[in-house]
PDB file of C-alpha atoms in Angstrom:
ATOM      1  CA  UNK A  12     102.216 185.974  88.864  1.00 48.00           C
ATOM      2  CA  UNK A  13     103.925 189.323  88.275  1.00 48.00           C
ATOM      3  CA  UNK A  14     107.461 189.747  86.992  1.00 47.00           C
ATOM      4  CA  UNK A  15     108.746 190.843  90.408  1.00 50.00           C
ATOM      5  CA  UNK A  16     107.254 187.786  92.111  1.00 47.00           C
ATOM      6  CA  UNK A  17     108.822 185.487  89.521  1.00 44.00           C
ATOM      7  CA  UNK A  18     112.197 187.133  90.062  1.00 47.00           C
ATOM      8  CA  UNK A  19     111.887 186.784  93.847  1.00 51.00           C
ATOM      9  CA  UNK A  20     110.962 183.119  93.489  1.00 51.00           C
ATOM     10  CA  UNK A  21     113.945 182.526  91.193  1.00 55.00           C
ATOM     11  CA  UNK A  22     116.347 184.290  93.574  1.00 55.00           C
ATOM     12  CA  UNK A  23     114.989 182.362  96.571  1.00 56.00           C
ATOM     13  CA  UNK A  24     115.402 179.052  94.742  1.00 58.00           C
ATOM     14  CA  UNK A  25     118.989 179.888  93.757  1.00 62.00           C
ATOM     15  CA  UNK A  26     119.798 180.953  97.313  1.00 56.00           C
ATOM     16  CA  UNK A  27     118.226 177.756  98.655  1.00 57.00           C
ATOM     17  CA  UNK A  28     120.344 175.613  96.321  1.00 60.00           C
ATOM     18  CA  UNK A  29     123.497 177.381  97.551  1.00 59.00           C
ATOM     19  CA  UNK A  30     122.553 176.857 101.190  1.00 55.00           C
ATOM     20  CA  UNK A  31     122.048 173.124 100.723  1.00 55.00           C
ATOM     21  CA  UNK A  32     125.736 172.764  99.872  1.00 49.00           C
ATOM     22  CA  UNK A  33     126.666 173.711 103.431  1.00 51.00           C
ATOM     23  CA  UNK A  34     124.756 170.911 105.135  1.00 50.00           C
ATOM     24  CA  UNK A  35     126.990 168.053 106.170  1.00 52.00           C
ATOM     25  CA  UNK A  36     124.563 165.248 105.470  1.00 76.00           C
ATOM     26  CA  UNK A  37     121.067 164.563 104.208  1.00 86.00           C
ATOM     27  CA  UNK A  38     119.925 161.067 105.153  1.00 91.00           C
ATOM     28  CA  UNK A  39     117.855 159.563 102.310  1.00 92.00           C
ATOM     29  CA  UNK A  40     114.626 157.906 103.405  1.00 94.00           C
ATOM     30  CA  UNK A  41     115.914 154.518 102.254  1.00 96.00           C
ATOM     31  CA  UNK A  42     118.585 154.829 104.956  1.00 95.00           C
ATOM     32  CA  UNK A  43     116.488 156.652 107.528  1.00 96.00           C
ATOM     33  CA  UNK A  44     113.513 154.265 107.580  1.00 97.00           C
ATOM     34  CA  UNK A  45     115.438 151.036 108.379  1.00 97.00           C
ATOM     35  CA  UNK A  46     117.329 152.831 111.160  1.00 97.00           C
ATOM     36  CA  UNK A  47     114.134 154.258 112.637  1.00 97.00           C
ATOM     37  CA  UNK A  48     112.347 150.889 112.447  1.00 97.00           C
ATOM     38  CA  UNK A  49     115.382 149.049 113.835  1.00 97.00           C
ATOM     39  CA  UNK A  50     115.252 151.216 116.951  1.00 97.00           C
ATOM     40  CA  UNK A  51     111.508 150.647 117.353  1.00 97.00           C
ATOM     41  CA  UNK A  52     112.044 146.885 117.050  1.00 96.00           C
ATOM     42  CA  UNK A  53     114.410 146.894 120.023  1.00 95.00           C
ATOM     43  CA  UNK A  54     111.380 147.661 122.246  1.00 94.00           C
ATOM     44  CA  UNK A  55     113.450 149.629 124.758  1.00 95.00           C
ATOM     45  CA  UNK A  56     111.285 150.528 127.740  1.00 92.00           C
ATOM     46  CA  UNK A  57     110.211 154.194 127.909  1.00 96.00           C
ATOM     47  CA  UNK A  58     111.760 155.045 124.557  1.00 97.00           C
ATOM     48  CA  UNK A  59     110.134 157.787 122.457  1.00 97.00           C
ATOM     49  CA  UNK A  60     110.750 158.027 118.731  1.00 97.00           C
ATOM     50  CA  UNK A  61     109.429 161.391 117.518  1.00 96.00           C
ATOM     51  CA  UNK A  62     109.382 164.974 118.814  1.00 96.00           C
ATOM     52  CA  UNK A  63     107.622 167.978 117.312  1.00 94.00           C
ATOM     53  CA  UNK A  64     108.203 171.701 117.931  1.00 95.00           C
ATOM     54  CA  UNK A  65     106.392 174.759 116.646  1.00 94.00           C
ATOM     55  CA  UNK A  66     108.892 176.343 114.247  1.00 92.00           C
ATOM     56  CA  UNK A  67     108.001 179.962 115.005  1.00 93.00           C
ATOM     57  CA  UNK A  68     108.475 179.383 118.726  1.00 95.00           C
ATOM     58  CA  UNK A  69     111.792 177.607 118.109  1.00 94.00           C
ATOM     59  CA  UNK A  70     113.154 180.338 115.853  1.00 92.00           C
ATOM     60  CA  UNK A  71     112.105 183.217 118.105  1.00 93.00           C
ATOM     61  CA  UNK A  72     113.452 181.650 121.307  1.00 94.00           C
ATOM     62  CA  UNK A  73     116.802 180.653 119.808  1.00 93.00           C
ATOM     63  CA  UNK A  74     117.441 183.949 118.023  1.00 91.00           C
ATOM     64  CA  UNK A  75     116.245 186.158 120.889  1.00 93.00           C
ATOM     65  CA  UNK A  76     118.341 184.226 123.408  1.00 93.00           C
ATOM     66  CA  UNK A  77     121.442 184.436 121.239  1.00 91.00           C
ATOM     67  CA  UNK A  78     120.934 188.172 120.653  1.00 91.00           C
ATOM     68  CA  UNK A  79     120.769 188.736 124.420  1.00 90.00           C
ATOM     69  CA  UNK A  80     124.282 187.355 124.963  1.00 90.00           C
ATOM     70  CA  UNK A  81     127.257 189.616 125.595  1.00 90.00           C
ATOM     71  CA  UNK A  82     129.336 190.189 122.445  1.00 92.00           C
ATOM     72  CA  UNK A  83     132.339 188.313 123.885  1.00 91.00           C
ATOM     73  CA  UNK A  84     130.128 185.322 124.689  1.00 91.00           C
ATOM     74  CA  UNK A  85     128.569 185.383 121.224  1.00 91.00           C
ATOM     75  CA  UNK A  86     132.013 185.068 119.689  1.00 91.00           C
ATOM     76  CA  UNK A  87     132.589 181.696 121.374  1.00 93.00           C
ATOM     77  CA  UNK A  88     129.021 180.385 121.322  1.00 93.00           C
ATOM     78  CA  UNK A  89     129.241 178.287 118.178  1.00 94.00           C
ATOM     79  CA  UNK A  90     127.288 175.131 119.004  1.00 95.00           C
ATOM     80  CA  UNK A  91     123.725 173.928 119.309  1.00 96.00           C
ATOM     81  CA  UNK A  92     123.099 170.685 121.197  1.00 97.00           C
ATOM     82  CA  UNK A  93     120.345 168.143 121.622  1.00 97.00           C
ATOM     83  CA  UNK A  94     120.481 166.522 125.070  1.00 98.00           C
ATOM     84  CA  UNK A  95     118.724 163.235 125.842  1.00 98.00           C
ATOM     85  CA  UNK A  96     116.873 163.493 129.147  1.00 97.00           C
ATOM     86  CA  UNK A  97     114.098 161.770 131.081  1.00 96.00           C
ATOM     87  CA  UNK A  98     110.698 163.460 131.394  1.00 94.00           C
ATOM     88  CA  UNK A  99     108.416 163.473 134.443  1.00 90.00           C
ATOM     89  CA  UNK A 100     106.993 160.089 133.367  1.00 92.00           C
ATOM     90  CA  UNK A 101     110.487 158.578 133.042  1.00 93.00           C
ATOM     91  CA  UNK A 102     110.232 158.464 129.245  1.00 96.00           C
ATOM     92  CA  UNK A 103     112.845 159.711 126.818  1.00 97.00           C
ATOM     93  CA  UNK A 104     112.698 163.416 126.086  1.00 97.00           C
ATOM     94  CA  UNK A 105     115.025 165.965 124.555  1.00 97.00           C
ATOM     95  CA  UNK A 106     116.129 169.461 125.456  1.00 97.00           C
ATOM     96  CA  UNK A 107     118.433 171.896 123.715  1.00 97.00           C
ATOM     97  CA  UNK A 108     121.256 174.274 124.473  1.00 96.00           C
ATOM     98  CA  UNK A 109     123.214 177.037 122.795  1.00 96.00           C
ATOM     99  CA  UNK A 110     126.762 176.337 123.908  1.00 95.00           C
ATOM    100  CA  UNK A 111     130.376 177.484 123.788  1.00 94.00           C
ATOM    101  CA  UNK A 112     131.561 173.865 124.019  1.00 94.00           C
ATOM    102  CA  UNK A 113     131.239 171.275 121.260  1.00 93.00           C
ATOM    103  CA  UNK A 114     131.301 168.142 123.444  1.00 93.00           C
ATOM    104  CA  UNK A 115     129.220 166.918 126.409  1.00 94.00           C
ATOM    105  CA  UNK A 116     130.575 169.572 128.776  1.00 93.00           C
ATOM    106  CA  UNK A 117     128.435 172.503 129.883  1.00 93.00           C
ATOM    107  CA  UNK A 118     129.717 176.059 129.421  1.00 90.00           C
ATOM    108  CA  UNK A 119     129.075 178.710 132.066  1.00 88.00           C
ATOM    109  CA  UNK A 120     127.015 180.867 129.713  1.00 90.00           C
ATOM    110  CA  UNK A 121     125.113 178.029 127.998  1.00 94.00           C
ATOM    111  CA  UNK A 122     121.382 178.641 127.482  1.00 95.00           C
ATOM    112  CA  UNK A 123     118.964 175.706 127.797  1.00 97.00           C
ATOM    113  CA  UNK A 124     115.497 175.078 126.393  1.00 97.00           C
ATOM    114  CA  UNK A 125     112.821 172.402 126.728  1.00 96.00           C
ATOM    115  CA  UNK A 126     109.708 171.486 124.758  1.00 95.00           C
ATOM    116  CA  UNK A 127     106.599 172.384 126.751  1.00 94.00           C
ATOM    117  CA  UNK A 128     103.246 170.565 126.630  1.00 90.00           C
ATOM    118  CA  UNK A 129     102.084 172.615 123.634  1.00 92.00           C
ATOM    119  CA  UNK A 130     105.116 171.852 121.436  1.00 94.00           C
ATOM    120  CA  UNK A 131     106.522 175.318 122.128  1.00 95.00           C
ATOM    121  CA  UNK A 132     110.130 176.014 123.048  1.00 96.00           C
ATOM    122  CA  UNK A 133     110.642 177.256 126.607  1.00 95.00           C
ATOM    123  CA  UNK A 134     113.838 178.769 127.976  1.00 95.00           C
ATOM    124  CA  UNK A 135     115.057 177.180 131.221  1.00 95.00           C
ATOM    125  CA  UNK A 136     116.041 179.468 134.083  1.00 91.00           C
ATOM    126  CA  UNK A 137     119.166 179.182 136.206  1.00 90.00           C
ATOM    127  CA  UNK A 138     119.069 179.054 140.017  1.00 89.00           C
ATOM    128  CA  UNK A 139     121.145 181.200 142.374  1.00 84.00           C
ATOM    129  CA  UNK A 140     124.111 178.852 141.918  1.00 84.00           C
ATOM    130  CA  UNK A 141     124.067 179.261 138.152  1.00 82.00           C
ATOM    131  CA  UNK A 142     122.729 175.724 137.618  1.00 88.00           C
ATOM    132  CA  UNK A 143     119.611 174.663 135.730  1.00 93.00           C
ATOM    133  CA  UNK A 144     117.641 172.361 138.068  1.00 95.00           C
ATOM    134  CA  UNK A 145     115.256 171.048 135.404  1.00 95.00           C
ATOM    135  CA  UNK A 146     118.093 169.952 133.123  1.00 96.00           C
ATOM    136  CA  UNK A 147     120.334 168.637 135.905  1.00 95.00           C
ATOM    137  CA  UNK A 148     117.601 166.441 137.407  1.00 96.00           C
ATOM    138  CA  UNK A 149     116.352 165.046 134.126  1.00 96.00           C
ATOM    139  CA  UNK A 150     119.792 164.396 132.660  1.00 97.00           C
ATOM    140  CA  UNK A 151     120.650 162.434 135.806  1.00 97.00           C
ATOM    141  CA  UNK A 152     117.362 160.548 135.495  1.00 97.00           C
ATOM    142  CA  UNK A 153     118.229 159.579 131.913  1.00 97.00           C
ATOM    143  CA  UNK A 154     121.714 158.418 132.949  1.00 97.00           C
ATOM    144  CA  UNK A 155     120.383 156.379 135.883  1.00 96.00           C
ATOM    145  CA  UNK A 156     117.482 154.710 134.087  1.00 95.00           C
ATOM    146  CA  UNK A 157     116.850 154.836 130.364  1.00 96.00           C
ATOM    147  CA  UNK A 158     120.505 155.039 129.327  1.00 97.00           C
ATOM    148  CA  UNK A 159     121.221 151.816 131.228  1.00 96.00           C
ATOM    149  CA  UNK A 160     118.417 150.060 129.322  1.00 96.00           C
ATOM    150  CA  UNK A 161     119.716 151.474 126.042  1.00 97.00           C
ATOM    151  CA  UNK A 162     123.240 150.256 126.806  1.00 97.00           C
ATOM    152  CA  UNK A 163     121.952 146.767 127.618  1.00 95.00           C
ATOM    153  CA  UNK A 164     120.070 146.651 124.313  1.00 95.00           C
ATOM    154  CA  UNK A 165     122.909 147.905 122.139  1.00 96.00           C
ATOM    155  CA  UNK A 166     125.716 145.515 122.994  1.00 94.00           C
ATOM    156  CA  UNK A 167     128.127 144.567 120.216  1.00 93.00           C
ATOM    157  CA  UNK A 168     129.467 141.002 120.441  1.00 90.00           C
ATOM    158  CA  UNK A 169     128.256 140.877 124.033  1.00 90.00           C
ATOM    159  CA  UNK A 170     130.200 144.003 124.962  1.00 90.00           C
ATOM    160  CA  UNK A 171     128.138 146.762 126.574  1.00 89.00           C
ATOM    161  CA  UNK A 172     128.833 150.240 125.237  1.00 89.00           C
ATOM    162  CA  UNK A 173     128.248 153.842 126.271  1.00 95.00           C
ATOM    163  CA  UNK A 174     125.449 155.105 124.072  1.00 97.00           C
ATOM    164  CA  UNK A 175     124.540 158.614 123.009  1.00 97.00           C
ATOM    165  CA  UNK A 176     123.717 161.387 125.486  1.00 98.00           C
ATOM    166  CA  UNK A 177     124.323 164.509 123.388  1.00 98.00           C
ATOM    167  CA  UNK A 178     124.220 165.454 119.706  1.00 97.00           C
ATOM    168  CA  UNK A 179     126.246 168.560 118.884  1.00 96.00           C
ATOM    169  CA  UNK A 180     125.677 170.790 115.839  1.00 92.00           C
ATOM    170  CA  UNK A 181     127.383 173.861 114.490  1.00 91.00           C
ATOM    171  CA  UNK A 182     125.108 176.767 115.266  1.00 91.00           C
ATOM    172  CA  UNK A 183     125.572 178.143 111.753  1.00 88.00           C
ATOM    173  CA  UNK A 184     124.138 174.931 110.295  1.00 87.00           C
ATOM    174  CA  UNK A 185     121.035 175.312 112.446  1.00 89.00           C
ATOM    175  CA  UNK A 186     120.634 178.876 111.176  1.00 86.00           C
ATOM    176  CA  UNK A 187     121.015 177.674 107.581  1.00 84.00           C
ATOM    177  CA  UNK A 188     118.353 175.045 108.185  1.00 85.00           C
ATOM    178  CA  UNK A 189     115.999 177.711 109.548  1.00 85.00           C
ATOM    179  CA  UNK A 190     116.654 180.063 106.629  1.00 82.00           C
ATOM    180  CA  UNK A 191     116.207 177.424 103.946  1.00 79.00           C
ATOM    181  CA  UNK A 192     113.077 175.777 105.374  1.00 81.00           C
ATOM    182  CA  UNK A 193     111.173 178.490 107.206  1.00 82.00           C
ATOM    183  CA  UNK A 194     112.195 181.789 105.637  1.00 74.00           C
ATOM    184  CA  UNK A 195     112.659 180.856 101.980  1.00 70.00           C
ATOM    185  CA  UNK A 196     110.021 178.110 101.961  1.00 66.00           C
ATOM    186  CA  UNK A 197     106.935 179.352 103.757  1.00 68.00           C
ATOM    187  CA  UNK A 198     104.731 176.266 103.911  1.00 80.00           C
ATOM    188  CA  UNK A 199     106.562 174.549 106.796  1.00 88.00           C
ATOM    189  CA  UNK A 200     105.439 175.183 110.362  1.00 91.00           C
ATOM    190  CA  UNK A 201     107.109 172.517 112.528  1.00 92.00           C
ATOM    191  CA  UNK A 202     110.474 171.045 113.393  1.00 93.00           C
ATOM    192  CA  UNK A 203     110.203 167.281 113.540  1.00 94.00           C
ATOM    193  CA  UNK A 204     112.901 165.192 115.268  1.00 96.00           C
ATOM    194  CA  UNK A 205     112.958 161.437 114.650  1.00 97.00           C
ATOM    195  CA  UNK A 206     115.115 158.947 116.523  1.00 97.00           C
ATOM    196  CA  UNK A 207     117.312 156.391 114.764  1.00 97.00           C
ATOM    197  CA  UNK A 208     119.995 153.861 115.622  1.00 97.00           C
ATOM    198  CA  UNK A 209     122.981 153.204 113.374  1.00 96.00           C
ATOM    199  CA  UNK A 210     123.978 149.723 112.271  1.00 95.00           C
ATOM    200  CA  UNK A 211     126.454 147.534 114.168  1.00 93.00           C
ATOM    201  CA  UNK A 212     128.667 147.429 111.073  1.00 92.00           C
ATOM    202  CA  UNK A 213     128.463 151.186 110.349  1.00 91.00           C
ATOM    203  CA  UNK A 214     131.619 152.445 108.621  1.00 88.00           C
ATOM    204  CA  UNK A 215     132.548 154.911 111.395  1.00 89.00           C
ATOM    205  CA  UNK A 216     133.324 152.929 114.536  1.00 89.00           C
ATOM    206  CA  UNK A 217     132.211 155.771 116.834  1.00 90.00           C
ATOM    207  CA  UNK A 218     128.665 155.534 115.433  1.00 93.00           C
ATOM    208  CA  UNK A 219     128.147 151.765 115.529  1.00 95.00           C
ATOM    209  CA  UNK A 220     124.879 150.878 117.288  1.00 96.00           C
ATOM    210  CA  UNK A 221     124.614 154.463 118.538  1.00 97.00           C
ATOM    211  CA  UNK A 222     121.400 156.452 118.864  1.00 97.00           C
ATOM    212  CA  UNK A 223     120.982 159.682 116.968  1.00 96.00           C
ATOM    213  CA  UNK A 224     118.161 161.672 115.414  1.00 95.00           C
ATOM    214  CA  UNK A 225     117.329 163.411 112.173  1.00 95.00           C
ATOM    215  CA  UNK A 226     115.496 166.710 111.880  1.00 94.00           C
ATOM    216  CA  UNK A 227     112.941 167.625 109.253  1.00 92.00           C
ATOM    217  CA  UNK A 228     110.739 170.575 108.434  1.00 91.00           C
ATOM    218  CA  UNK A 229     107.071 169.633 108.435  1.00 90.00           C
ATOM    219  CA  UNK A 230     103.729 171.363 107.862  1.00 85.00           C
ATOM    220  CA  UNK A 231     100.260 170.877 109.355  1.00 76.00           C
ATOM    221  CA  UNK A 232      99.255 168.646 106.429  1.00 75.00           C
ATOM    222  CA  UNK A 233     102.040 166.104 107.031  1.00 74.00           C
ATOM    223  CA  UNK A 234     104.197 167.310 104.137  1.00 84.00           C
ATOM    224  CA  UNK A 235     107.790 166.990 105.280  1.00 88.00           C
ATOM    225  CA  UNK A 236     111.216 167.909 104.000  1.00 88.00           C
ATOM    226  CA  UNK A 237     114.350 165.834 103.771  1.00 89.00           C
ATOM    227  CA  UNK A 238     115.897 164.245 106.858  1.00 92.00           C
ATOM    228  CA  UNK A 239     118.994 166.141 107.954  1.00 90.00           C
ATOM    229  CA  UNK A 240     121.663 164.415 110.010  1.00 86.00           C
ATOM    230  CA  UNK A 241     124.432 166.964 110.469  1.00 78.00           C
ATOM    231  CA  UNK A 242     125.322 166.514 114.133  1.00 88.00           C
ATOM    232  CA  UNK A 243     128.126 164.778 116.054  1.00 93.00           C
ATOM    233  CA  UNK A 244     127.186 162.317 118.794  1.00 95.00           C
ATOM    234  CA  UNK A 245     128.778 162.094 122.250  1.00 96.00           C
ATOM    235  CA  UNK A 246     130.213 160.070 123.922  1.00 94.00           C
TER     236      UNK A 246
END
């Protein structure tokens, strides 16, 4: 390896170490695995536990869509969300949005995406009323069906709770994840989302018995990076 290549590798590693400081949380596998298995053991009907997306498709769609926004909209579009929805077979699915609002509310200029049948990211189009029919229908389906089953299976002391519908991230953290895993480290090719459920006695009351997910970088040979959990769940 030439001197220049060694220098580039050293710079990339140093830059990567700096970037990792910005992530809010890395969930060690000894914490992730019990939470993932605990959710599987609940045997909730029509639950799905893993989602995979082609990284190149994800990066291109997110960046191109953000670049197309008006400058004023860009200045307030600071969030990236994962929405739990119901697919055509009434099973759990996820879709994404770039948003100006941190919580469960939908901003007028929000851009939505789904995972297509080939694990590619697909932008969802608005209708003449400015709504997104695909998202609206499938979010309602999740609320009417699967969410009710989840709530019944996640009671605490017999008390039914409102479980997770949205996970909100800072858009800058998503960009840092992309840079560190797909631009500085070139052997990853997929984004891999894995569902978990927090413990009933979790230290933060808001998260007790709530669903969430971690995201990893993964390659075609099953090598995978650390599990990142840097989102905020709603409600």
